[in-house]
Short mmCIF file of C-alpha atoms in Angstrom, two decimals:
data_model
loop_
_atom_site.label_atom_id
_atom_site.label_comp_id
_atom_site.label_asym_id
_atom_site.label_seq_id
_atom_site.Cartn_x
_atom_site.Cartn_y
_atom_site.Cartn_z
CA LEU S 1 -2.81 45.31 35.43
CA SER S 2 -3.91 44.17 38.82
CA PRO S 3 -7.45 43.53 37.95
CA TYR S 4 -6.05 40.56 35.63
CA PHE S 5 -3.83 39.39 37.76
CA PRO S 6 -5.49 37.83 41.22
CA PRO S 7 -2.77 37.99 44.11
CA ASP S 8 -3.19 34.19 44.51
CA GLN S 9 -1.18 33.39 41.32
CA PRO S 10 1.69 35.75 42.16
CA LYS S 11 3.63 33.16 39.54
CA ARG S 12 1.29 34.30 36.57
CA PHE S 13 2.55 37.71 36.82
CA GLN S 14 5.88 36.68 37.32
CA ASN S 15 6.17 34.92 34.27
CA VAL S 16 4.18 37.34 32.32
CA HIS S 17 6.13 40.52 33.89
CA ARG S 18 9.53 38.36 32.64
CA LEU S 19 8.78 37.27 29.13
CA PHE S 20 7.06 40.71 28.39
CA GLY S 21 7.59 43.54 30.49
CA VAL S 22 4.92 45.51 31.96
CA SER S 23 5.05 48.25 29.62
CA ASN S 24 4.44 45.90 27.00
CA ILE S 25 1.59 44.11 28.09
CA LEU S 26 0.04 47.71 28.73
CA ARG S 27 0.65 48.39 25.28
CA ILE S 28 -1.06 45.63 24.08
CA LEU S 29 -4.07 45.92 26.08
CA LYS S 30 -4.74 49.50 24.95
CA HIS S 31 -4.78 48.54 21.30
CA VAL S 32 -7.31 45.77 22.07
CA ASP S 33 -11.32 46.23 22.85
CA PRO S 34 -11.87 46.43 26.75
CA SER S 35 -14.08 43.18 26.37
CA LYS S 36 -11.22 41.55 24.65
CA ARG S 37 -8.90 42.29 27.69
CA GLU S 38 -9.45 39.47 30.04
CA ASP S 39 -8.71 37.20 26.87
CA THR S 40 -5.56 38.83 25.82
CA VAL S 41 -4.58 38.55 29.70
CA LYS S 42 -4.94 35.05 29.34
CA SER S 43 -3.14 34.29 26.23
CA ILE S 44 -0.33 36.33 27.11
CA ALA S 45 0.00 34.08 30.27
CA TYR S 46 -0.16 31.16 28.66
CA GLU S 47 2.50 32.07 26.24
CA ALA S 48 4.56 33.09 29.19
CA ASP S 49 4.06 29.63 31.34
CA THR S 50 4.86 27.97 27.78
CA ARG S 51 8.08 29.93 27.13
CA GLU S 52 8.85 28.97 30.68
CA LYS S 53 8.56 25.40 30.45
CA ASP S 54 10.47 25.35 27.07
CA PRO S 55 12.43 28.35 26.49
CA VAL S 56 13.65 27.28 23.38
CA HIS S 57 10.33 26.57 21.69
CA GLY S 58 7.64 28.29 23.39
CA CYS S 59 4.20 28.12 22.06
CA LEU S 60 5.91 27.01 18.77
CA GLY S 61 6.80 23.84 20.49
CA VAL S 62 3.11 22.76 21.35
CA ILE S 63 1.91 23.97 18.17
CA THR S 64 4.34 21.69 16.12
CA ILE S 65 3.51 18.97 18.29
CA LEU S 66 -0.52 19.55 17.45
CA GLN S 67 0.35 19.86 13.46
CA ASN S 68 2.27 16.57 13.38
CA GLN S 69 -0.76 15.02 15.47
CA VAL S 70 -3.11 16.54 12.64
CA SER S 71 -0.92 15.07 9.99
CA LYS S 72 -0.86 11.88 11.45
CA LEU S 73 -4.53 11.50 12.24
CA LYS S 74 -5.30 12.75 8.41
CA ASP S 75 -3.28 10.01 7.24
CA GLU S 76 -5.03 7.51 9.67
CA LEU S 77 -8.40 8.63 8.56
CA ALA S 78 -7.47 8.26 4.98
CA VAL S 79 -6.29 4.71 5.22
CA ALA S 80 -9.42 3.68 7.30
CA ARG S 81 -11.82 5.29 4.56
CA ASP S 82 -10.11 3.68 1.81
CA GLN S 83 -10.19 0.36 3.36
CA LEU S 84 -13.49 1.09 4.48
CA TYR S 85 -14.73 1.90 0.71
CA LEU S 86 -12.77 -1.14 -0.71
CA LEU S 87 -14.38 -3.41 1.96
CA GLN S 88 -18.14 -1.70 1.07
CA HIS S 89 -17.21 -2.58 -2.72
CA GLN S 90 -16.32 -5.99 -1.98
CA THR S 91 -18.97 -6.85 -0.01
CA SER S 92 -21.86 -5.10 -2.51
CA LEU S 93 -20.28 -7.60 -5.28
CA LEU S 94 -20.71 -10.65 -3.37
CA HIS S 95 -23.84 -9.63 -1.95
CA PRO S 96 -25.68 -6.92 -4.11
CA GLN S 97 -29.01 -7.08 -2.14
CA VAL S 98 -27.19 -6.90 1.41
CA HIS S 99 -26.98 -3.15 2.56
CA THR S 100 -23.71 -3.03 4.34
CA CYS S 101 -23.66 0.20 5.22
CA SER S 102 -25.59 3.58 4.63
CA LEU S 103 -22.42 5.53 4.48
CA THR S 104 -21.54 7.17 0.85
CA LEU S 105 -17.86 6.85 1.03
CA SER S 106 -15.13 7.84 -1.59
CA PRO S 107 -11.71 6.67 -1.74
CA SER S 108 -10.31 10.10 -2.03
CA ARG S 109 -7.69 11.27 0.75
CA VAL S 110 -8.69 14.06 2.88
CA ILE S 111 -7.54 17.02 0.84
CA ASP S 112 -7.58 20.21 3.32
CA ARG S 113 -3.66 19.81 4.63
CA LEU H 1 20.81 40.62 18.20
CA SER H 2 21.99 41.15 14.44
CA PRO H 3 23.21 37.97 13.74
CA TYR H 4 19.66 36.48 14.21
CA PHE H 5 17.67 39.50 12.25
CA PRO H 6 18.72 39.90 8.90
CA PRO H 7 18.21 43.38 7.20
CA ASP H 8 16.35 41.98 4.78
CA GLN H 9 13.33 41.39 7.04
CA PRO H 10 13.17 44.44 9.06
CA LYS H 11 9.51 43.63 10.01
CA ARG H 12 10.69 40.58 12.10
CA PHE H 13 13.19 42.58 14.25
CA GLN H 14 10.08 45.04 14.60
CA ASN H 15 7.45 42.89 15.78
CA VAL H 16 9.73 41.05 18.20
CA HIS H 17 11.06 44.22 19.61
CA ARG H 18 7.66 45.64 20.26
CA LEU H 19 6.35 42.40 21.59
CA PHE H 20 9.13 41.33 23.81
CA GLY H 21 11.54 44.56 24.33
CA VAL H 22 15.16 43.89 23.14
CA SER H 23 16.16 43.42 26.71
CA ASN H 24 13.69 40.89 27.46
CA ILE H 25 15.14 38.89 24.28
CA LEU H 26 18.46 39.05 25.25
CA ARG H 27 17.72 37.57 28.70
CA ILE H 28 15.89 34.50 26.99
CA LEU H 29 18.89 33.78 24.73
CA LYS H 30 21.70 34.32 27.91
CA HIS H 31 19.72 31.32 29.64
CA VAL H 32 19.68 29.16 26.46
CA ASP H 33 22.32 26.82 25.12
CA PRO H 34 23.98 28.76 22.56
CA SER H 35 23.48 25.64 19.68
CA LYS H 36 19.75 26.39 20.65
CA ARG H 37 19.80 30.35 20.04
CA GLU H 38 18.74 30.24 16.53
CA ASP H 39 15.72 28.03 17.23
CA THR H 40 14.81 30.31 19.96
CA VAL H 41 14.86 33.57 18.34
CA LYS H 42 12.58 31.69 15.27
CA SER H 43 10.14 30.85 17.80
CA ILE H 44 9.89 34.30 19.54
CA ALA H 45 9.66 35.84 16.15
CA TYR H 46 6.49 33.50 15.41
CA GLU H 47 5.16 34.54 18.50
CA ALA H 48 5.52 37.76 17.67
CA ASP H 49 4.08 37.64 14.18
CA THR H 50 1.20 35.72 15.24
CA ARG H 51 0.56 38.30 18.00
CA GLU H 52 0.41 40.76 15.49
CA LYS H 53 -2.46 39.02 13.48
CA ASP H 54 -4.24 38.14 16.43
CA PRO H 55 -3.82 40.28 19.46
CA VAL H 56 -6.16 38.86 21.41
CA HIS H 57 -5.39 35.16 21.45
CA GLY H 58 -2.03 35.35 19.63
CA CYS H 59 -0.24 31.62 19.43
CA LEU H 60 -3.16 30.30 21.95
CA GLY H 61 -5.58 31.30 19.11
CA VAL H 62 -3.39 28.97 16.58
CA ILE H 63 -3.49 26.15 19.39
CA THR H 64 -7.12 26.33 19.97
CA ILE H 65 -7.67 25.90 16.42
CA LEU H 66 -5.43 22.68 16.11
CA GLN H 67 -6.72 21.24 19.49
CA ASN H 68 -10.18 21.23 17.97
CA GLN H 69 -8.87 19.63 14.78
CA VAL H 70 -7.43 17.12 16.34
CA SER H 71 -10.43 16.31 18.54
CA LYS H 72 -12.95 16.42 15.37
CA LEU H 73 -10.19 13.85 13.69
CA LYS H 74 -10.14 11.53 16.39
CA ASP H 75 -13.83 11.34 16.18
CA GLU H 76 -13.97 10.76 12.56
CA LEU H 77 -11.37 8.29 13.04
CA ALA H 78 -13.42 6.28 15.60
CA VAL H 79 -16.45 6.29 13.59
CA ALA H 80 -14.76 5.04 10.47
CA ARG H 81 -12.93 2.18 12.57
CA ASP H 82 -16.15 1.34 14.19
CA GLN H 83 -17.80 1.18 10.68
CA LEU H 84 -14.87 -1.20 9.35
CA TYR H 85 -14.77 -3.57 12.26
CA LEU H 86 -18.85 -3.68 11.62
CA LEU H 87 -18.50 -4.38 7.97
CA GLN H 88 -15.67 -6.80 8.47
CA HIS H 89 -17.63 -8.69 11.07
CA GLN H 90 -20.87 -8.84 8.84
CA THR H 91 -18.99 -10.02 5.56
CA SER H 92 -16.84 -12.57 7.63
CA LEU H 93 -20.37 -13.84 8.47
CA LEU H 94 -21.57 -13.81 5.09
CA HIS H 95 -18.43 -15.49 3.68
CA PRO H 96 -16.15 -16.94 6.08
CA GLN H 97 -13.74 -18.00 3.23
CA VAL H 98 -13.20 -14.61 1.91
CA HIS H 99 -10.49 -12.78 3.39
CA THR H 100 -11.63 -9.35 3.18
CA CYS H 101 -8.88 -7.25 4.80
CA SER H 102 -5.45 -8.10 6.41
CA LEU H 103 -6.17 -5.61 9.35
CA THR H 104 -6.62 -6.60 12.73
CA LEU H 105 -9.28 -3.94 13.86
CA SER H 106 -11.27 -3.26 17.20
CA PRO H 107 -13.94 -1.38 17.69
CA SER H 108 -12.46 0.36 20.45
CA ARG H 109 -12.25 4.22 20.27
CA VAL H 110 -9.08 5.83 20.23
CA ILE H 111 -8.28 6.57 23.88
CA ASP H 112 -5.24 8.95 24.16
CA ARG H 113 -7.32 12.39 24.28
#
């Protein structure tokens, strides 16, 4: 494993070793294409670091926060697009000759939740 | 570990055992408050399942996808809010008496990246 764990980052190896154990990491790496082993070690090290910071939730804590953020942003975007649609409609009724915006918008909500 | 791994979900235990090993899970659980142990096992099982599906990236793959999605949504929201601000400004110049929208908007981009 030494090529993947530079000696100036002992904490990295320590966390990974503690969470997964060397034999488990070697087994994961054995089943991965050699060109992907560097990325595999990086993601394993990330998981180990995250588990050290949050022993209860680990990566799932980060994923839950990001999922909530995506959900909130989708809601905000849907509201902004609805308002934009209404305002464009209102402006085009008042001034049919005015080109307010070149966008084609629909009031439909963001669907791909 | 048996209370956390119901016998009708053998795959759950199998994945967790393969990725972390029983002794590592027991060590994690020992350092966690008993009331948090159920959540801890759930997040460990999630990590193991995700690593089985994507042996190279594991949870980091999910996190990267979500981070890209957050970034894209923030950009789209900033564009929609800028357009809304411009349109409101344009409408208020044409018809100062018309209340187009009760929102208070500014053209500033979403800052908390």
